[in-house]
Coordinates of C-alpha atoms in Angstrom, one line a residue:
Chain A
X1 CA 96.1 244.9 200.2
X2 CA 94.6 245.7 196.9
X3 CA 96.6 242.3 195.5
X4 CA 94.3 240.2 197.8
X5 CA 90.9 241.6 196.5
X6 CA 89.3 239.5 193.7
X7 CA 89.4 241.2 190.5
X8 CA 86.0 242.1 189.5
X9 CA 84.7 242.3 193.4
X10 CA 85.0 246.1 193.4
X11 CA 83.0 246.5 190.2
X12 CA 80.1 244.5 191.8
X13 CA 80.5 246.4 195.2
X14 CA 80.2 249.8 193.2
X15 CA 77.1 248.6 191.1
X16 CA 75.2 248.2 194.8
X17 CA 76.4 251.7 195.8
X18 CA 75.2 253.2 192.4
X19 CA 72.0 254.2 193.5
X20 CA 73.3 256.4 196.2
X21 CA 75.5 258.2 193.7
X22 CA 73.9 261.3 192.0
X23 CA 73.3 260.7 188.6
X24 CA 76.1 262.7 187.0
X25 CA 78.8 260.8 188.9
X26 CA 77.4 257.3 188.1
X27 CA 79.7 257.0 185.1
X28 CA 83.0 258.2 186.4
X29 CA 82.3 255.8 189.4
X30 CA 81.8 253.0 187.3
X31 CA 84.9 253.7 185.2
X32 CA 86.8 254.3 188.6
X33 CA 85.6 250.9 189.8
X34 CA 86.9 249.4 186.5
X35 CA 90.1 250.9 186.8
X36 CA 90.6 249.7 190.3
X37 CA 89.7 246.2 189.3
X38 CA 92.2 246.6 186.6
X39 CA 95.2 247.1 188.7
X40 CA 94.9 243.5 189.5
X41 CA 96.5 243.0 186.0
X42 CA 99.6 244.3 187.5
X43 CA 100.0 241.4 190.0
X44 CA 101.4 238.9 188.0
X45 CA 100.8 235.0 188.0
X46 CA 100.0 233.1 191.1
X47 CA 97.4 232.3 193.5
X48 CA 96.4 235.1 195.7
X49 CA 93.2 234.1 197.6
X50 CA 92.0 230.7 199.2
X51 CA 89.4 230.1 201.2
X52 CA 88.6 227.0 203.5
X53 CA 84.9 226.6 203.2
X54 CA 83.0 223.6 204.5
X55 CA 86.1 221.8 204.6
X56 CA 86.8 222.6 201.0
X57 CA 89.7 224.7 199.8
X58 CA 88.3 227.2 197.5
X59 CA 90.6 229.1 195.2
X60 CA 88.9 232.8 194.4
X61 CA 91.9 234.6 193.1
X62 CA 94.4 232.8 190.8
X63 CA 95.9 234.1 187.4
X64 CA 97.9 232.6 185.1
X65 CA 99.2 233.1 181.2
X66 CA 95.5 232.1 180.2
X67 CA 93.6 234.6 182.5
X68 CA 95.7 237.2 181.8
X69 CA 94.6 238.2 178.3
X70 CA 91.0 237.3 179.1
X71 CA 91.2 239.6 181.9
X72 CA 92.7 242.6 179.8
X73 CA 90.1 242.5 177.3
X74 CA 87.3 241.9 179.7
X75 CA 88.2 245.2 181.4
X76 CA 88.6 246.9 178.1
X77 CA 85.0 245.8 177.2
X78 CA 83.8 247.0 180.3
X79 CA 85.1 250.4 179.6
X80 CA 83.6 250.6 176.3
X81 CA 80.1 249.5 177.3
X82 CA 80.4 252.3 180.1
X83 CA 81.3 254.9 177.6
X84 CA 78.7 253.9 175.0
X85 CA 75.9 254.1 177.8
X86 CA 77.0 257.4 179.2
X87 CA 73.7 259.0 178.0
X88 CA 71.6 256.4 179.4
X89 CA 69.8 257.1 182.6
X90 CA 68.7 253.5 183.1
X91 CA 69.9 252.9 186.8
X92 CA 68.9 249.1 187.0
X93 CA 70.8 248.3 183.7
X94 CA 73.6 250.3 184.8
X95 CA 74.1 248.2 188.2
X96 CA 73.5 245.1 186.1
X97 CA 76.3 245.7 183.6
X98 CA 78.7 246.6 186.1
X99 CA 77.7 243.7 188.4
X100 CA 77.7 241.5 185.2
X101 CA 81.2 242.5 184.1
X102 CA 82.7 242.3 187.6
X103 CA 81.1 238.4 187.8
X104 CA 82.8 237.6 184.6
X105 CA 86.0 238.9 185.5
X106 CA 85.7 237.2 188.7
X107 CA 85.0 233.9 187.0
X108 CA 88.0 234.0 185.2
X109 CA 90.0 234.1 188.4
X110 CA 88.4 231.2 189.8
X111 CA 90.7 228.1 190.6
X112 CA 88.2 225.5 191.3
X113 CA 84.9 224.3 189.9
X114 CA 82.9 225.5 193.0
X115 CA 83.8 228.8 193.0
X116 CA 83.7 229.0 189.2
X117 CA 80.1 228.0 190.0
X118 CA 79.5 231.0 192.1
X119 CA 80.6 233.3 189.5
X120 CA 78.9 231.3 186.5
X121 CA 75.5 231.7 188.1
X122 CA 76.4 235.2 189.2
X123 CA 77.0 236.2 185.6
X124 CA 73.8 234.4 184.8
X125 CA 71.7 236.4 187.5
X126 CA 73.3 239.9 186.7
X127 CA 72.9 239.4 183.1
X128 CA 69.2 238.6 183.1
X129 CA 68.5 242.1 184.3
X130 CA 70.1 243.6 181.2
X131 CA 68.0 241.6 179.1
X132 CA 64.7 242.6 181.2
X133 CA 66.0 246.1 180.7
X134 CA 64.9 246.0 177.1
X135 CA 61.9 247.1 178.7
X136 CA 59.2 245.3 176.2
X137 CA 56.8 242.4 176.6
X138 CA 59.3 240.3 173.9
X139 CA 62.3 241.5 176.2
X140 CA 60.8 240.3 179.4
X141 CA 59.6 237.0 178.3
X142 CA 63.1 236.4 176.2
X143 CA 64.7 237.2 179.7
X144 CA 63.0 234.3 181.6
X145 CA 63.9 231.8 178.8
X146 CA 67.3 233.2 179.2
X147 CA 67.3 233.0 183.0
X148 CA 66.3 229.3 182.8
X149 CA 68.9 227.9 180.2
X150 CA 71.8 230.0 182.0
X151 CA 70.7 228.6 185.4
X152 CA 70.5 225.3 184.2
X153 CA 73.9 225.5 182.7
X154 CA 75.2 226.3 186.4
X155 CA 73.2 223.5 187.7
X156 CA 74.8 221.1 185.3
X157 CA 78.3 222.5 186.3
X158 CA 77.5 222.0 189.8
X159 CA 76.4 218.5 189.3
X160 CA 79.7 218.1 187.3
X161 CA 81.9 219.5 190.0
X162 CA 80.2 217.3 192.8
X163 CA 80.8 214.2 190.8
X164 CA 84.2 215.3 190.0
X165 CA 85.0 215.8 193.8
X166 CA 83.1 212.6 194.8
X167 CA 84.9 210.4 192.6
X168 CA 88.5 212.0 192.5
X169 CA 88.4 213.9 195.5
X170 CA 89.9 216.7 193.7
X171 CA 88.0 220.2 192.6
X172 CA 90.6 222.1 191.4
X173 CA 90.3 223.3 187.7
X174 CA 92.2 220.5 185.7
X175 CA 92.0 219.1 182.2
X176 CA 89.2 216.7 181.8
X177 CA 88.3 214.5 178.9
X178 CA 85.1 213.2 178.0
X179 CA 85.2 209.6 179.2
X180 CA 84.0 210.4 182.4
X181 CA 80.5 211.4 183.8
X182 CA 81.2 214.5 185.2
X183 CA 83.5 215.6 182.2
X184 CA 80.3 215.1 180.2
X185 CA 78.3 217.3 182.6
X186 CA 80.8 219.8 182.7
X187 CA 81.5 219.9 179.0
X188 CA 77.4 220.3 178.5
X189 CA 77.4 222.9 181.2
X190 CA 80.1 225.1 178.9
X191 CA 78.6 224.2 175.8
X192 CA 75.1 225.9 176.7
X193 CA 77.0 229.2 177.2
X194 CA 79.3 228.6 174.5
X195 CA 76.2 228.2 172.2
X196 CA 77.2 224.8 170.9
X197 CA 74.9 223.8 167.9
X198 CA 71.4 223.2 169.1
X199 CA 72.3 224.6 172.5
X200 CA 72.3 228.1 170.9
X201 CA 68.8 229.0 171.0
X202 CA 68.9 231.2 173.9
X203 CA 71.6 233.5 172.2
X204 CA 69.8 234.5 169.0
X205 CA 66.6 234.8 171.3
X206 CA 67.6 237.2 174.1
X207 CA 70.4 239.3 172.6
X208 CA 68.4 241.1 170.1
X209 CA 65.6 241.8 172.5
X210 CA 67.9 243.6 175.0
X211 CA 68.3 247.6 174.9
X212 CA 70.4 249.9 172.7
X213 CA 73.3 249.6 175.2
X214 CA 72.4 246.2 176.7
X215 CA 73.5 243.9 173.8
X216 CA 76.6 245.5 173.5
X217 CA 77.5 244.4 177.5
X218 CA 75.8 241.0 176.8
X219 CA 78.0 240.4 173.7
X220 CA 81.2 240.7 175.4
X221 CA 81.1 238.4 178.4
X222 CA 79.2 234.9 178.5
X223 CA 80.2 233.3 175.7
X224 CA 83.5 234.2 176.0
X225 CA 83.7 233.1 179.8
X226 CA 82.8 229.8 178.3
X227 CA 85.4 229.9 175.6
X228 CA 87.8 230.6 178.5
X229 CA 86.4 227.9 180.5
X230 CA 86.7 225.4 177.6
X231 CA 90.2 226.2 176.7
X232 CA 91.3 225.7 180.4
X233 CA 89.4 222.2 180.9
X234 CA 89.0 220.6 177.5
X235 CA 92.0 221.7 175.2
X236 CA 92.7 219.0 172.6
X237 CA 89.5 217.5 172.7
X238 CA 88.7 216.1 169.3
X239 CA 85.0 216.4 169.4
X240 CA 85.6 220.3 169.7
X241 CA 86.9 220.2 166.2
X242 CA 83.7 219.1 164.8
X243 CA 81.5 220.9 166.8
X244 CA 83.3 224.2 166.2
X245 CA 83.4 223.6 162.3
X246 CA 79.4 223.2 162.4
X247 CA 79.1 226.2 164.5
X248 CA 80.9 228.1 161.8
X249 CA 78.9 226.9 159.0
X250 CA 75.3 226.8 159.9
X251 CA 74.6 230.1 161.8
X252 CA 75.8 231.6 158.3
X253 CA 72.3 230.3 156.3
X254 CA 70.1 231.6 159.1
X255 CA 71.9 235.0 159.0
X256 CA 71.2 235.2 155.3
X257 CA 67.3 235.2 155.8
X258 CA 67.3 237.1 159.3
X259 CA 65.6 240.4 159.0
X260 CA 66.6 241.9 162.4
X261 CA 70.1 243.0 162.2
X262 CA 70.8 242.6 165.7
X263 CA 69.7 239.1 165.4
X264 CA 72.2 238.6 162.4
X265 CA 74.9 239.8 164.5
X266 CA 74.0 237.1 167.0
X267 CA 74.2 234.3 164.6
X268 CA 77.4 235.9 163.5
X269 CA 78.4 235.8 167.1
X270 CA 77.6 232.2 167.4
X271 CA 79.8 231.8 163.9
X272 CA 82.8 233.3 165.5
X273 CA 82.5 231.3 168.6
X274 CA 82.9 228.3 166.2
X275 CA 86.5 229.4 165.1
X276 CA 87.4 229.7 168.8
X277 CA 86.1 226.4 169.6
X278 CA 88.1 224.7 166.5
X279 CA 91.1 226.3 168.2
X280 CA 90.6 224.4 171.6
X281 CA 89.9 221.4 169.6
X282 CA 92.8 221.3 168.0
X283 CA 94.8 221.9 171.2
X284 CA 98.3 222.9 169.9
X285 CA 100.0 225.9 171.5
X286 CA 99.5 227.9 168.1
X287 CA 95.6 227.0 168.0
X288 CA 95.1 227.8 171.8
X289 CA 96.8 231.2 171.0
X290 CA 94.8 231.7 168.0
X291 CA 91.5 231.2 170.2
X292 CA 92.7 233.5 172.7
X293 CA 93.7 236.2 170.1
X294 CA 90.3 235.4 168.3
X295 CA 88.2 236.0 171.5
X296 CA 90.3 239.0 172.3
X297 CA 89.9 241.0 168.7
X298 CA 86.5 239.4 168.6
X299 CA 85.0 241.0 171.6
X300 CA 86.1 244.4 170.1
X301 CA 84.9 244.2 166.8
X302 CA 81.5 242.2 167.7
X303 CA 81.1 245.2 170.4
X304 CA 81.8 247.8 167.7
X305 CA 79.3 246.2 165.6
X306 CA 76.7 245.9 168.2
X307 CA 77.3 249.6 169.1
X308 CA 76.5 250.6 165.6
X309 CA 73.3 248.9 165.2
X310 CA 72.5 250.2 168.9
X311 CA 73.0 253.6 167.4
X312 CA 70.8 253.0 164.7
X313 CA 68.1 251.5 166.8
X314 CA 68.9 254.6 169.0
X315 CA 68.4 257.2 166.3
X316 CA 66.0 255.3 163.5
X317 CA 63.9 253.4 166.2
X318 CA 64.3 249.8 164.4
X319 CA 67.3 247.3 163.3
X320 CA 65.0 245.7 160.8
X321 CA 66.5 245.5 157.5
X322 CA 63.3 245.8 155.6
X323 CA 63.1 249.1 157.1
X324 CA 66.2 250.6 157.1
X325 CA 68.4 251.7 154.5
X326 CA 70.2 255.1 153.4
X327 CA 71.5 256.0 156.8
X328 CA 74.9 256.9 155.6
X329 CA 73.7 260.4 154.6
X330 CA 72.7 261.0 158.0
X331 CA 74.8 259.1 160.3
X332 CA 78.4 259.2 158.7
X333 CA 80.5 258.5 161.5
X334 CA 78.5 255.7 162.3
X335 CA 78.6 254.3 158.9
X336 CA 82.5 254.3 159.0
X337 CA 82.8 252.6 162.3
X338 CA 80.5 250.0 161.1
X339 CA 82.6 249.5 158.2
X340 CA 85.7 249.1 160.0
X341 CA 84.0 246.7 162.4
X342 CA 82.7 244.9 159.3
X343 CA 86.0 244.5 157.7
X344 CA 87.6 243.4 161.0
X345 CA 85.4 240.5 161.5
X346 CA 85.7 239.6 157.6
X347 CA 89.4 239.2 158.4
X348 CA 90.7 241.8 155.8
X349 CA 94.4 242.3 155.8
X350 CA 95.3 245.1 158.2
X351 CA 92.1 244.7 160.6
X352 CA 92.3 242.6 163.7
X353 CA 90.2 239.7 162.4
X354 CA 93.1 238.8 160.1
X355 CA 96.0 238.6 162.2
X356 CA 93.6 236.5 165.0
X357 CA 92.2 234.1 162.5
X358 CA 95.4 233.2 160.6
X359 CA 96.9 231.6 163.7
X360 CA 93.9 228.9 163.6
X361 CA 93.9 228.4 160.1
X362 CA 97.7 228.1 160.0
X363 CA 97.3 225.4 162.9
X364 CA 94.6 223.6 160.8
X365 CA 96.8 223.6 157.7
X366 CA 99.9 222.5 159.8
X367 CA 97.9 219.6 161.0
X368 CA 96.5 218.6 157.4
X369 CA 93.3 218.8 158.3
X370 CA 91.7 219.6 155.1
X371 CA 88.3 219.3 155.2
X372 CA 87.9 221.1 158.4
X373 CA 90.4 223.9 156.9
X374 CA 87.8 224.4 154.0
X375 CA 84.9 224.2 156.2
X376 CA 86.3 227.4 158.0
X377 CA 87.5 228.8 154.9
X378 CA 83.8 228.6 153.4
X379 CA 82.8 230.3 156.8
X380 CA 85.0 233.0 156.1
X381 CA 82.9 233.9 153.0
X382 CA 80.0 233.4 154.9
X383 CA 81.3 236.0 157.6
X384 CA 81.8 238.3 154.9
X385 CA 78.1 237.8 153.6
X386 CA 76.2 238.3 157.0
X387 CA 78.7 240.7 159.2
X388 CA 80.8 242.1 156.4
X389 CA 78.4 243.4 153.7
X390 CA 74.7 242.7 155.0
X391 CA 75.0 244.6 158.0
X392 CA 76.4 247.9 156.6
X393 CA 74.6 247.5 153.2
X394 CA 71.0 247.1 154.8
X395 CA 71.6 249.6 157.6
X396 CA 73.3 252.2 155.9
X397 CA 73.2 252.1 151.9
X398 CA 70.4 249.8 150.0
X399 CA 68.2 252.6 148.9
X400 CA 67.6 256.2 149.8
X401 CA 66.0 257.2 153.1
X402 CA 62.9 259.5 153.3
X403 CA 63.2 260.9 156.9
X404 CA 65.9 262.3 158.3
X405 CA 67.5 261.1 161.7
X406 CA 70.5 262.5 163.6
X407 CA 74.0 261.3 164.0
X408 CA 74.8 259.0 167.0
X409 CA 75.3 260.8 170.4
X410 CA 78.9 261.8 171.2
X411 CA 79.6 259.3 173.8
X412 CA 78.6 256.6 171.6
X413 CA 80.7 257.9 168.7
X414 CA 83.7 257.7 171.1
X415 CA 83.1 254.4 172.3
X416 CA 83.0 253.0 168.6
X417 CA 86.0 255.4 167.7
X418 CA 88.0 253.8 170.3
X419 CA 86.9 250.4 169.3
X420 CA 87.6 251.2 165.7
X421 CA 91.1 252.3 166.5
X422 CA 91.7 249.1 168.5
X423 CA 91.0 247.1 165.4
X424 CA 93.1 248.9 163.0
X425 CA 95.7 249.1 165.6
X426 CA 95.7 245.5 166.5
X427 CA 95.5 244.9 162.8
X428 CA 98.4 246.7 162.0
X429 CA 100.7 246.1 165.0
X430 CA 99.8 242.3 165.7
X431 CA 102.9 241.7 167.9
X432 CA 101.3 243.5 170.7
X433 CA 98.4 241.2 170.6
X434 CA 101.0 238.4 170.3
X435 CA 102.8 239.2 173.3
X436 CA 100.2 238.6 175.9
X437 CA 99.0 235.3 174.4
X438 CA 99.3 232.1 176.6
X439 CA 102.3 230.6 174.7
X440 CA 105.2 232.4 173.0
X441 CA 105.2 231.3 169.5
X442 CA 106.9 233.0 166.6
X443 CA 104.2 233.9 163.9
X444 CA 104.1 236.2 161.1
X445 CA 100.6 236.6 159.9
X446 CA 101.8 239.1 156.9
X447 CA 103.0 236.7 154.3
X448 CA 102.4 237.5 150.6
X449 CA 100.8 233.9 150.3
X450 CA 98.2 234.5 153.1
X451 CA 97.4 238.1 152.2
X452 CA 96.8 237.2 148.4
X453 CA 94.9 234.2 149.4
X454 CA 92.5 236.0 151.9
X455 CA 92.2 239.1 149.5
X456 CA 91.0 237.0 146.7
X457 CA 88.6 235.2 148.8
X458 CA 86.9 238.2 150.0
X459 CA 87.2 240.4 147.0
X460 CA 85.6 237.6 144.9
X461 CA 82.9 236.9 147.4
X462 CA 82.2 240.8 147.2
X463 CA 82.0 240.3 143.3
X464 CA 79.7 237.5 143.9
X465 CA 77.4 239.6 146.0
X466 CA 77.5 242.5 143.4
X467 CA 76.4 239.9 140.7
X468 CA 73.6 238.4 142.9
X469 CA 72.3 242.1 143.5
X470 CA 72.5 242.7 139.9
X471 CA 70.8 239.9 138.7
X472 CA 68.3 240.2 141.6
X473 CA 69.2 237.1 142.6
X474 CA 69.9 238.2 146.3
X475 CA 66.8 237.4 148.7
X476 CA 65.0 240.7 149.4
X477 CA 64.4 241.7 153.2
X478 CA 61.1 240.5 154.4
X479 CA 59.7 240.6 157.8
X480 CA 59.7 237.4 159.3
X481 CA 60.5 235.3 162.2
X482 CA 63.3 232.8 161.4
X483 CA 63.2 229.3 163.4
X484 CA 66.1 228.6 165.5
X485 CA 66.9 225.8 167.9
X486 CA 64.7 228.0 170.6
X487 CA 61.7 226.4 168.8
X488 CA 62.2 223.3 170.1
X489 CA 61.1 224.7 173.6
X490 CA 59.1 227.4 172.4
X491 CA 56.9 225.7 170.1
X492 CA 57.4 221.9 169.8
X493 CA 57.5 221.2 173.6
X494 CA 54.5 223.5 174.5
X495 CA 53.0 221.8 171.5
X496 CA 53.4 218.5 173.0
X497 CA 53.1 219.4 176.6
X498 CA 49.8 221.4 176.8
X499 CA 47.5 218.8 175.3
X500 CA 49.4 216.2 177.3
X501 CA 48.9 218.3 180.6
X502 CA 45.3 218.8 179.8
X503 CA 44.7 215.1 179.3
X504 CA 46.4 214.4 182.5
X505 CA 44.3 217.0 184.0
X506 CA 41.1 215.7 183.0
X507 CA 42.2 212.3 184.1
X508 CA 43.2 213.2 187.6
X509 CA 40.0 215.2 187.9
X510 CA 38.1 212.2 186.9
X511 CA 39.9 210.1 189.8
X512 CA 39.4 212.8 192.2
X513 CA 35.7 213.1 191.5
X514 CA 35.4 209.2 192.1
X515 CA 37.3 209.2 195.2
X516 CA 35.2 212.2 196.3
X517 CA 32.1 210.0 195.6
X518 CA 33.3 206.9 197.2
X519 CA 34.1 209.0 200.6
X520 CA 31.1 210.8 200.5
X521 CA 29.2 207.3 200.5
X522 CA 31.2 205.9 203.3
X523 CA 30.5 209.1 205.3
X524 CA 27.0 208.7 204.8
X525 CA 26.6 205.1 205.4
X526 CA 28.7 205.5 208.7
X527 CA 26.7 208.5 209.6
X528 CA 23.5 206.5 209.2
X529 CA 25.2 203.6 211.2
X530 CA 26.3 205.7 214.1
X531 CA 22.7 207.3 214.6
X532 CA 21.0 203.9 214.2
X533 CA 19.5 202.8 217.3
X534 CA 21.6 199.8 217.7
X535 CA 25.0 201.3 218.0
X536 CA 23.7 204.5 220.0
X537 CA 23.9 202.5 223.0
X538 CA 27.7 201.6 223.0
X539 CA 29.3 204.4 221.0
X540 CA 29.1 208.0 222.3
X541 CA 29.5 209.9 218.7
X542 CA 30.0 209.8 214.9
X543 CA 33.6 210.4 215.1
X544 CA 34.4 207.5 217.3
X545 CA 32.4 205.3 215.0
X546 CA 34.8 206.6 212.2
X547 CA 37.8 205.8 214.6
X548 CA 36.7 202.5 215.4
X549 CA 36.2 201.6 211.6
X550 CA 39.8 203.1 210.8
X551 CA 41.4 200.9 213.3
X552 CA 39.3 197.9 212.1
X553 CA 40.6 198.4 208.6
X554 CA 44.2 198.7 210.0
X555 CA 43.8 195.5 211.9
X556 CA 42.5 193.7 209.0
X557 CA 45.4 194.8 206.7
X558 CA 48.1 194.0 209.4
X559 CA 46.7 190.4 209.8
X560 CA 46.4 190.0 206.0
Chain B
X1 CA 72.7 264.5 142.4
X2 CA 70.4 263.6 145.2
X3 CA 68.5 260.7 143.5
X4 CA 71.6 259.2 142.1
X5 CA 73.9 259.3 144.9
X6 CA 73.6 255.7 145.8
X7 CA 73.6 254.4 142.3
X8 CA 76.6 256.3 141.2
X9 CA 78.4 255.4 144.4
X10 CA 77.3 251.4 143.8
X11 CA 78.6 251.8 140.3
X12 CA 81.9 253.1 141.1
X13 CA 82.4 250.6 144.0
X14 CA 81.7 247.9 141.3
X15 CA 84.1 249.3 139.2
X16 CA 87.0 249.5 141.6
X17 CA 86.3 246.1 143.1
X18 CA 86.6 244.6 139.6
X19 CA 89.8 246.0 138.9
X20 CA 90.9 245.1 142.3
X21 CA 89.9 241.5 141.5
X22 CA 91.6 241.4 138.2
X23 CA 94.6 242.7 139.9
X24 CA 94.6 240.0 142.4
X25 CA 94.3 237.2 139.9
X26 CA 97.1 238.8 137.8
X27 CA 99.1 238.7 140.7
X28 CA 98.6 235.2 141.1
X29 CA 100.3 234.5 138.1
X30 CA 103.6 236.5 138.8
X31 CA 104.5 234.5 142.1
X32 CA 104.0 230.7 143.3
X33 CA 101.5 231.3 145.9
X34 CA 102.5 228.5 148.9
X35 CA 99.4 227.1 150.5
X36 CA 98.9 224.2 153.0
X37 CA 97.1 222.0 150.2
X38 CA 98.6 221.5 147.1
X39 CA 95.5 221.9 145.2
X40 CA 94.8 225.2 146.6
X41 CA 97.8 226.7 144.9
X42 CA 95.9 226.6 141.5
X43 CA 95.8 229.9 139.9
X44 CA 92.8 232.0 141.5
X45 CA 91.7 228.9 143.6
X46 CA 90.6 231.3 146.4
X47 CA 88.7 233.5 144.2
X48 CA 86.8 230.9 142.5
X49 CA 86.1 229.4 146.2
X50 CA 85.0 232.5 147.6
X51 CA 82.7 233.2 144.8
X52 CA 81.4 229.9 144.7
X53 CA 80.9 229.7 148.6
X54 CA 78.9 233.2 148.5
X55 CA 76.7 232.3 145.9
X56 CA 76.2 228.8 147.5
X57 CA 75.5 230.4 151.0
X58 CA 72.9 232.9 149.6
X59 CA 71.1 230.6 147.4
X60 CA 71.0 227.7 149.9
X61 CA 69.6 230.4 152.6
X62 CA 67.0 231.7 150.2
X63 CA 65.9 228.2 149.7
X64 CA 65.8 227.3 153.4
X65 CA 63.4 230.2 153.8
X66 CA 60.8 227.7 152.7
X67 CA 61.2 225.7 156.0
X68 CA 62.6 228.3 158.3
X69 CA 60.9 231.5 157.7
X70 CA 57.4 232.1 159.7
X71 CA 55.4 235.3 160.1
X72 CA 56.6 238.1 162.3
X73 CA 54.4 237.5 165.2
X74 CA 54.9 233.5 164.9
X75 CA 55.8 233.0 168.7
X76 CA 53.0 235.2 169.9
X77 CA 50.0 233.5 168.4

């Protein structure tokens, strides 16, 4: 029986029941629902649930070698988020988080574009409540913008799916290309959620505004769902290589000057997605394996980094670099976990980032794509800069702290501990990760050439950092807002739109005023006319006069 | 002890990183490092590339502040 239930659905149903469950049993119930949903991982590959809706055959539950690794990591991420938020009593956020994770898992198992659309919108509608749960004015505003962008992505997907069905008669998830109009619609729909350059504003806008625990949940699902969707429908699309390369490089510069460390991590998230998008663009078995492996390890270390910054926010009340520093003394465990996350994302050998990123770099090298290879190599130095050094350095070191703070709550430490363990475990024993990848490829990440090359890059980038700090060339942290692509719809469009609508408003008012004047004149005239002594004899009233004149005008129009 | 904790930590960290860096460069002379592109096989190429990239990123980022940085309440105005 359990084999026919859509994975994730049980989590969504549980989320509806949460208000009826007493506070102390909520988190165990949430964990239990994730566990029940995870049983679907033992079902093997195939199509398990189809449904005929309005003459369309919708595939609600199918799984294959591509859904499998994503499904595993989404379940792991859900567990981590639940443990991390164990101390929290925010019911709305718990419900939203569980339903959001469930929807994302459901989306992975959709077999056609219409059922994908349903889950696509479900992830948008559930996750917006997580942004809301930030419970500040900034969070509520960001949530509204987030909702508009996410729903637009869904609408584009729906348009693409309808065009696809209309033009080809097929609506199953298949490989598409960019020569067709439906292909372009679907590509942009995925591109919004994957935070392509200039479509990325929503990510850095909303994620840092969410609550201590909410950002961890947000970081795991939406963007990786988009990566999964791209890997399924657009593998080997050349333009993705360029899009991905730009994605790896340009957020790096923004992250250098951003003051809010959770926003720095959001830029870093964007840069990591770039590596995965490049892997999809290359489209070989090795590179697609690289994308999936990178998504897998990325979810863990990115969650770990967001958790450590969440813990800092929870205890110190801010994640602004200009107000932090010296926390290593008071939060030693959080510091260590954060550094493990930082080393993983920077791809130090023996950490998880290394064994995943190597796959993508090797496939680029093997194809002889020299320029892209070095853009990504350059971006690796960038990752080290913002996530590897900036995050731990400004939060935990930089300078001594004056006021005391407590270490993170035990549940947060457990969640961070499990993530850190996974980061190192995967880094040391990559074969367990490689076993679940979509294609069987023999690959050895730990060759002496590769290890030395990567270590040289990283160690000398650290030396560059020390050099810059020593000579006071490293930019100091300043309280500020850094402009990003959300500027276009937060400042530029209102800047054009507001005066424009004001002008249009004035114009329409002017027209109305004149029309009103004109009609009043006619009314007055006809009133006078109907009351005059000539006409009173033949017509009974004012209304009749009006009717007669309207009929007369219509007659004239018809005759002319 | 209390005041100089961070400073002494920074100093010893710098010392160890420099030693590791020197070792990595020396190691490069002991074997032929195979790379996908022949120019990357020059001694210490990744080290040089990493150093230059890092400095470039930080300095360009700093310069970009002129165009991208606004006051903290920029969007609330």
